[in-house]
């Protein structure tokens, strides 16, 4: 059976199932039968269902699983490659927004090439747009589950989001696929270290992720000596929403005292969980991002480390 025959038979089966539905009127059933016969005649197929044909996927599944792929001509493939190369050149020139546009044009022509999505993810990582980077990496992995660079770049993006456990998982998968890549191993060690720091300092997952981009807390002295940051902090603290968040934080750090038990003994104070600190810290970080995203981006660029610079796992020119 050719793929075309499978598709036609799947469509005929879809029509037959629809004709047998109790919701289908008699008039509509007659029209469906005419459509079936037209398909069978046009494609010179046997009349009725093929008893020896095992359709593993319904028509809906064939469509949802993107089995019906665009037919690419050689010219289209070459044009897509030109857009990819253009994107690579723009990344080298640190023109990341323009690079994303070029990669998007390549994807518009050929959305079955994992490299295009992975390279665009690398550009998103450079712009600290980690959510988009994760999405593109997942697209690349869906196309090619054995593409190690997609896992490596996903690890960078997840680290940027402060999701260190998930980043560690991605780096381990990248190493499994490419055991000789030293950059994956270095980035894995960094992610593991950041995970330990976050566990020791839960608030690092909020403000640290916002400013550091990899989950580490920036130097507090630098923040306190920054007039712009201090002015922004003053404005933030006058915001009722931020005041409520600080109140919530104090309740986490110093919860309300519990009344004595019936025997007169004072119960031990409850110890706040790590998840409570993380939640409050993340709320504060999100509030700061909403209030003044431009300032946050400036601060992030100032405090962000250069751990990922020079890593071939984030190099869009080193394609496979």
CSV table of C-alpha atoms in Angstrom, one decimal:
chain,number,residue,atom,x,y,z
A,1,UNK,CA,0.0,0.0,0.0
A,2,UNK,CA,1.3,3.4,-0.9
A,3,UNK,CA,0.9,6.3,1.5
A,4,UNK,CA,-1.6,7.9,-0.9
A,5,UNK,CA,-3.7,4.7,-0.8
A,6,UNK,CA,-3.6,4.6,3.0
A,7,UNK,CA,-4.7,8.2,3.1
A,8,UNK,CA,-7.6,7.6,0.7
A,9,UNK,CA,-8.7,4.5,2.6
A,10,UNK,CA,-8.5,6.3,5.9
A,11,UNK,CA,-10.8,9.0,4.4
A,12,UNK,CA,-13.2,6.4,3.1
A,13,UNK,CA,-13.3,4.7,6.5
A,14,UNK,CA,-13.9,8.1,8.1
A,15,UNK,CA,-16.9,8.6,5.8
A,16,UNK,CA,-18.2,5.2,6.5
A,17,UNK,CA,-18.0,5.7,10.3
A,18,UNK,CA,-19.7,9.0,9.9
A,19,UNK,CA,-22.5,7.5,7.8
A,20,UNK,CA,-23.1,4.9,10.6
A,21,UNK,CA,-23.4,7.6,13.3
A,22,UNK,CA,-26.9,7.9,14.7
A,23,UNK,CA,-26.6,11.6,14.4
A,24,UNK,CA,-26.3,11.4,10.6
A,25,UNK,CA,-29.6,12.0,8.7
A,26,UNK,CA,-30.7,9.7,5.9
A,27,UNK,CA,-30.2,12.4,3.4
A,28,UNK,CA,-26.7,13.0,4.6
A,29,UNK,CA,-25.9,9.3,4.5
A,30,UNK,CA,-26.8,9.2,0.8
A,31,UNK,CA,-24.5,12.1,0.1
A,32,UNK,CA,-21.7,10.3,2.0
A,33,UNK,CA,-22.2,7.1,0.0
A,34,UNK,CA,-21.9,9.1,-3.2
A,35,UNK,CA,-18.7,10.7,-1.9
A,36,UNK,CA,-17.3,7.2,-1.1
A,37,UNK,CA,-18.1,5.9,-4.5
A,38,UNK,CA,-16.5,8.9,-6.2
A,39,UNK,CA,-13.2,8.4,-4.2
A,40,UNK,CA,-13.2,4.7,-5.0
A,41,UNK,CA,-13.7,5.3,-8.7
A,42,UNK,CA,-11.2,8.2,-8.9
A,43,UNK,CA,-8.4,6.2,-7.3
A,44,UNK,CA,-9.4,2.9,-8.8
A,45,UNK,CA,-9.9,1.3,-5.4
A,46,UNK,CA,-11.9,-1.7,-4.5
A,47,UNK,CA,-15.6,-1.0,-3.7
A,48,UNK,CA,-16.2,-0.9,0.0
A,49,UNK,CA,-13.8,-1.4,2.9
A,50,UNK,CA,-10.6,-3.4,2.4
A,51,UNK,CA,-10.8,-6.4,4.8
A,52,UNK,CA,-7.0,-6.9,4.6
A,53,UNK,CA,-6.2,-3.3,5.3
A,54,UNK,CA,-5.1,-2.6,8.9
A,55,UNK,CA,-5.4,1.1,9.4
A,56,UNK,CA,-3.3,1.8,12.4
A,57,UNK,CA,-4.2,5.5,12.5
A,58,UNK,CA,-7.6,7.1,11.9
A,59,UNK,CA,-7.9,10.1,9.5
A,60,UNK,CA,-7.9,12.4,12.6
A,61,UNK,CA,-4.8,10.8,14.0
A,62,UNK,CA,-3.0,11.1,10.6
A,63,UNK,CA,-3.7,14.8,10.5
A,64,UNK,CA,-3.0,15.5,14.2
A,65,UNK,CA,0.3,13.6,14.0
A,66,UNK,CA,1.3,15.7,10.9
A,67,UNK,CA,1.6,12.6,8.7
A,68,UNK,CA,0.5,14.8,5.8
A,69,UNK,CA,3.7,16.7,5.3
A,70,UNK,CA,4.4,19.5,2.9
A,71,UNK,CA,6.2,18.4,-0.2
A,72,UNK,CA,9.5,20.4,-0.4
A,73,UNK,CA,11.1,21.1,-3.7
A,74,UNK,CA,14.9,21.4,-4.0
A,75,UNK,CA,14.6,25.1,-4.4
A,76,UNK,CA,12.5,25.4,-1.2
A,77,UNK,CA,15.1,23.4,0.7
A,78,UNK,CA,17.9,25.6,-0.6
A,79,UNK,CA,16.0,28.8,0.3
A,80,UNK,CA,15.4,27.5,3.8
A,81,UNK,CA,19.1,26.8,4.2
A,82,UNK,CA,19.9,30.3,3.0
A,83,UNK,CA,17.7,31.8,5.7
A,84,UNK,CA,19.3,29.5,8.3
A,85,UNK,CA,22.8,30.7,7.2
A,86,UNK,CA,21.6,34.3,7.3
A,87,UNK,CA,20.4,33.6,10.9
A,88,UNK,CA,23.7,32.2,11.9
A,89,UNK,CA,25.6,35.2,10.5
A,90,UNK,CA,23.2,37.5,12.4
A,91,UNK,CA,23.8,35.6,15.6
A,92,UNK,CA,27.6,36.0,15.1
A,93,UNK,CA,26.9,39.8,14.7
A,94,UNK,CA,24.9,39.7,17.9
A,95,UNK,CA,21.7,40.7,16.0
A,96,UNK,CA,19.5,38.2,17.8
A,97,UNK,CA,16.1,39.7,16.9
A,98,UNK,CA,17.0,39.7,13.2
A,99,UNK,CA,18.4,36.2,13.5
A,100,UNK,CA,15.1,35.0,15.0
A,101,UNK,CA,13.3,36.5,12.0
A,102,UNK,CA,15.6,34.6,9.6
A,103,UNK,CA,15.2,31.3,11.4
A,104,UNK,CA,11.4,31.9,11.4
A,105,UNK,CA,11.5,32.3,7.6
A,106,UNK,CA,13.4,29.0,7.3
A,107,UNK,CA,10.8,27.3,9.5
A,108,UNK,CA,8.1,28.8,7.4
A,109,UNK,CA,9.4,27.0,4.4
A,110,UNK,CA,10.4,23.7,6.2
A,111,UNK,CA,8.9,23.1,9.6
A,112,UNK,CA,10.3,19.5,9.7
A,113,UNK,CA,14.0,20.6,10.3
A,114,UNK,CA,15.0,20.3,13.9
A,115,UNK,CA,18.1,22.4,13.4
A,116,UNK,CA,16.0,25.5,12.5
A,117,UNK,CA,14.0,25.3,15.7
A,118,UNK,CA,17.1,24.6,17.8
A,119,UNK,CA,19.1,27.5,16.3
A,120,UNK,CA,16.2,29.9,16.9
A,121,UNK,CA,16.1,28.6,20.5
A,122,UNK,CA,19.8,29.6,20.8
A,123,UNK,CA,18.9,33.1,19.7
A,124,UNK,CA,16.1,33.3,22.2
A,125,UNK,CA,18.5,32.2,24.9
A,126,UNK,CA,20.7,35.1,24.0
A,127,UNK,CA,17.8,37.5,24.5
A,128,UNK,CA,16.9,35.8,27.8
A,129,UNK,CA,13.6,34.8,26.3
A,130,UNK,CA,13.8,31.4,27.9
A,131,UNK,CA,10.2,30.4,27.6
A,132,UNK,CA,10.3,30.7,23.8
A,133,UNK,CA,13.6,28.9,23.8
A,134,UNK,CA,12.1,25.9,25.7
A,135,UNK,CA,9.2,25.8,23.3
A,136,UNK,CA,11.5,25.7,20.2
A,137,UNK,CA,13.7,23.1,21.8
A,138,UNK,CA,10.7,20.9,22.4
A,139,UNK,CA,9.7,21.3,18.8
A,140,UNK,CA,13.2,20.3,17.7
A,141,UNK,CA,13.1,17.2,20.0
A,142,UNK,CA,9.7,16.2,18.7
A,143,UNK,CA,11.1,16.2,15.2
A,144,UNK,CA,14.4,14.5,16.1
A,145,UNK,CA,14.4,12.9,19.6
A,146,UNK,CA,18.1,12.1,19.2
A,147,UNK,CA,19.2,15.7,18.6
A,148,UNK,CA,21.6,16.3,21.5
A,149,UNK,CA,22.0,20.1,20.9
A,150,UNK,CA,18.3,20.6,21.4
A,151,UNK,CA,18.5,19.0,24.8
A,152,UNK,CA,21.6,21.1,25.7
A,153,UNK,CA,19.9,24.4,24.7
A,154,UNK,CA,16.8,23.4,26.5
A,155,UNK,CA,19.0,22.9,29.6
A,156,UNK,CA,20.3,26.4,29.2
A,157,UNK,CA,16.8,27.8,28.9
A,158,UNK,CA,15.5,25.9,31.9
A,159,UNK,CA,18.5,27.1,33.9
A,160,UNK,CA,17.6,30.6,32.9
A,161,UNK,CA,14.1,30.0,34.3
A,162,UNK,CA,15.5,28.8,37.5
A,163,UNK,CA,14.2,25.3,36.8
A,164,UNK,CA,17.4,23.5,37.7
A,165,UNK,CA,16.1,20.0,38.3
A,166,UNK,CA,14.6,20.0,34.8
A,167,UNK,CA,17.8,21.5,33.3
A,168,UNK,CA,19.8,18.7,34.9
A,169,UNK,CA,17.5,16.2,33.3
A,170,UNK,CA,18.0,17.8,29.9
A,171,UNK,CA,21.7,18.0,30.2
A,172,UNK,CA,21.9,14.3,31.2
A,173,UNK,CA,19.9,13.4,28.1
A,174,UNK,CA,22.2,15.5,26.0
A,175,UNK,CA,25.2,13.7,27.4
A,176,UNK,CA,23.6,10.4,26.9
A,177,UNK,CA,23.3,11.2,23.2
A,178,UNK,CA,26.7,12.9,22.9
A,179,UNK,CA,29.0,11.6,25.6
A,180,UNK,CA,32.1,13.3,24.2
A,181,UNK,CA,30.6,16.9,24.4
A,182,UNK,CA,32.5,18.5,27.3
A,183,UNK,CA,30.3,21.6,27.3
A,184,UNK,CA,27.2,19.5,28.2
A,185,UNK,CA,29.1,18.1,31.2
A,186,UNK,CA,30.3,21.6,32.3
A,187,UNK,CA,26.8,23.0,32.1
A,188,UNK,CA,25.4,20.0,33.9
A,189,UNK,CA,27.9,20.7,36.8
A,190,UNK,CA,26.8,24.3,36.8
A,191,UNK,CA,23.1,23.3,36.9
A,192,UNK,CA,23.8,20.9,39.8
A,193,UNK,CA,25.6,23.6,41.7
A,194,UNK,CA,22.8,26.1,41.1
A,195,UNK,CA,20.3,23.5,42.3
A,196,UNK,CA,22.3,23.1,45.5
A,197,UNK,CA,22.4,26.8,46.0
A,198,UNK,CA,18.7,27.2,45.4
A,199,UNK,CA,18.0,24.5,48.0
A,200,UNK,CA,20.3,26.3,50.5
A,201,UNK,CA,18.9,29.7,49.6
A,202,UNK,CA,15.3,29.3,48.5
A,203,UNK,CA,14.8,33.0,47.7
A,204,UNK,CA,17.4,32.6,45.0
A,205,UNK,CA,14.7,31.0,42.9
A,206,UNK,CA,12.9,34.3,42.8
A,207,UNK,CA,15.0,37.5,42.7
A,208,UNK,CA,18.1,35.4,41.8
A,209,UNK,CA,16.5,33.9,38.8
A,210,UNK,CA,15.1,37.2,37.7
A,211,UNK,CA,18.5,39.0,37.9
A,212,UNK,CA,21.0,36.3,37.5
A,213,UNK,CA,19.3,34.4,34.8
A,214,UNK,CA,20.7,31.1,36.1
A,215,UNK,CA,19.2,31.1,39.5
A,216,UNK,CA,22.1,32.6,41.5
A,217,UNK,CA,21.7,35.6,43.7
A,218,UNK,CA,23.6,38.7,42.6
A,219,UNK,CA,25.9,40.6,44.8
A,220,UNK,CA,23.7,42.5,47.3
A,221,UNK,CA,26.3,45.2,47.7
A,222,UNK,CA,26.1,46.0,44.0
A,223,UNK,CA,22.3,46.3,44.3
A,224,UNK,CA,22.5,48.6,47.3
A,225,UNK,CA,25.1,50.9,45.6
A,226,UNK,CA,23.0,51.2,42.5
A,227,UNK,CA,20.9,54.5,42.7
A,228,UNK,CA,18.5,53.4,40.0
A,229,UNK,CA,17.9,50.1,41.8
A,230,UNK,CA,17.3,51.8,45.1
A,231,UNK,CA,14.9,54.3,43.6
A,232,UNK,CA,13.0,51.5,41.9
A,233,UNK,CA,12.9,49.6,45.2
A,234,UNK,CA,11.5,52.6,47.0
A,235,UNK,CA,8.8,52.9,44.3
A,236,UNK,CA,8.0,49.2,44.6
A,237,UNK,CA,7.7,49.3,48.4
A,238,UNK,CA,5.1,52.0,48.1
A,239,UNK,CA,3.0,49.7,45.9
A,240,UNK,CA,0.1,48.1,48.0
A,241,UNK,CA,0.6,44.8,46.1
A,242,UNK,CA,4.3,44.7,47.1
A,243,UNK,CA,3.4,45.6,50.7
A,244,UNK,CA,1.1,42.7,50.8
A,245,UNK,CA,3.7,40.4,49.5
A,246,UNK,CA,6.2,41.6,52.1
A,247,UNK,CA,3.6,41.0,54.7
A,248,UNK,CA,3.1,37.5,53.4
A,249,UNK,CA,6.9,36.9,53.5
A,250,UNK,CA,7.1,38.0,57.1
A,251,UNK,CA,4.3,35.6,58.0
A,252,UNK,CA,6.3,32.8,56.3
A,253,UNK,CA,9.5,33.8,58.1
A,254,UNK,CA,7.8,34.5,61.5
A,255,UNK,CA,4.4,32.7,61.5
A,256,UNK,CA,1.8,33.7,64.0
A,257,UNK,CA,2.3,32.2,67.4
A,258,UNK,CA,0.1,29.2,68.2
A,259,UNK,CA,-2.1,29.2,71.3
A,260,UNK,CA,-1.0,27.0,74.2
A,261,UNK,CA,-2.3,23.5,74.2
A,262,UNK,CA,-4.8,22.2,76.8
A,263,UNK,CA,-2.0,21.1,79.1
A,264,UNK,CA,-0.5,24.6,79.1
A,265,UNK,CA,2.5,23.8,77.0
A,266,UNK,CA,3.6,26.1,74.2
A,267,UNK,CA,3.7,24.2,70.9
A,268,UNK,CA,6.9,24.4,68.9
A,269,UNK,CA,6.7,27.1,66.1
A,270,UNK,CA,6.1,25.6,62.7
A,271,UNK,CA,9.0,25.8,60.3
A,272,UNK,CA,8.2,27.3,56.9
A,273,UNK,CA,8.8,25.0,54.0
A,274,UNK,CA,11.1,25.7,51.1
A,275,UNK,CA,8.2,25.8,48.7
A,276,UNK,CA,6.7,28.7,50.7
A,277,UNK,CA,9.9,30.8,50.4
A,278,UNK,CA,10.1,29.9,46.7
A,279,UNK,CA,6.4,30.9,46.1
A,280,UNK,CA,6.7,34.3,47.8
A,281,UNK,CA,10.1,35.0,46.1
A,282,UNK,CA,8.7,34.2,42.7
A,283,UNK,CA,5.7,36.4,43.3
A,284,UNK,CA,8.0,39.3,44.1
A,285,UNK,CA,10.1,38.6,41.0
A,286,UNK,CA,7.1,38.6,38.8
A,287,UNK,CA,5.8,41.8,40.2
A,288,UNK,CA,9.1,43.5,39.6
A,289,UNK,CA,9.2,42.2,36.1
A,290,UNK,CA,5.7,43.6,35.4
A,291,UNK,CA,6.4,47.0,37.0
A,292,UNK,CA,9.7,47.8,35.1
A,293,UNK,CA,10.8,45.2,32.6
A,294,UNK,CA,13.4,47.5,31.0
A,295,UNK,CA,15.2,48.0,34.3
A,296,UNK,CA,15.1,44.3,35.1
A,297,UNK,CA,16.7,43.5,31.7
A,298,UNK,CA,19.4,46.1,32.4
A,299,UNK,CA,20.1,44.6,35.9
A,300,UNK,CA,20.0,41.1,34.5
A,301,UNK,CA,22.6,41.9,31.9
A,302,UNK,CA,24.7,43.5,34.6
A,303,UNK,CA,24.6,40.6,37.0
A,304,UNK,CA,24.2,37.7,34.7
A,305,UNK,CA,27.2,35.3,34.6
A,306,UNK,CA,28.9,34.2,31.5
A,307,UNK,CA,28.7,30.5,32.2
A,308,UNK,CA,27.0,29.6,28.9
A,309,UNK,CA,29.3,31.8,26.7
A,310,UNK,CA,31.4,29.9,24.3
A,311,UNK,CA,29.5,26.7,24.8
A,312,UNK,CA,29.1,24.8,21.5
A,313,UNK,CA,25.8,23.5,23.0
A,314,UNK,CA,24.5,27.0,22.4
A,315,UNK,CA,26.3,27.7,19.1
A,316,UNK,CA,23.9,27.9,16.2
A,317,UNK,CA,26.6,27.6,13.7
A,318,UNK,CA,27.7,24.2,14.9
A,319,UNK,CA,24.8,22.2,13.4
A,320,UNK,CA,24.5,18.5,12.9
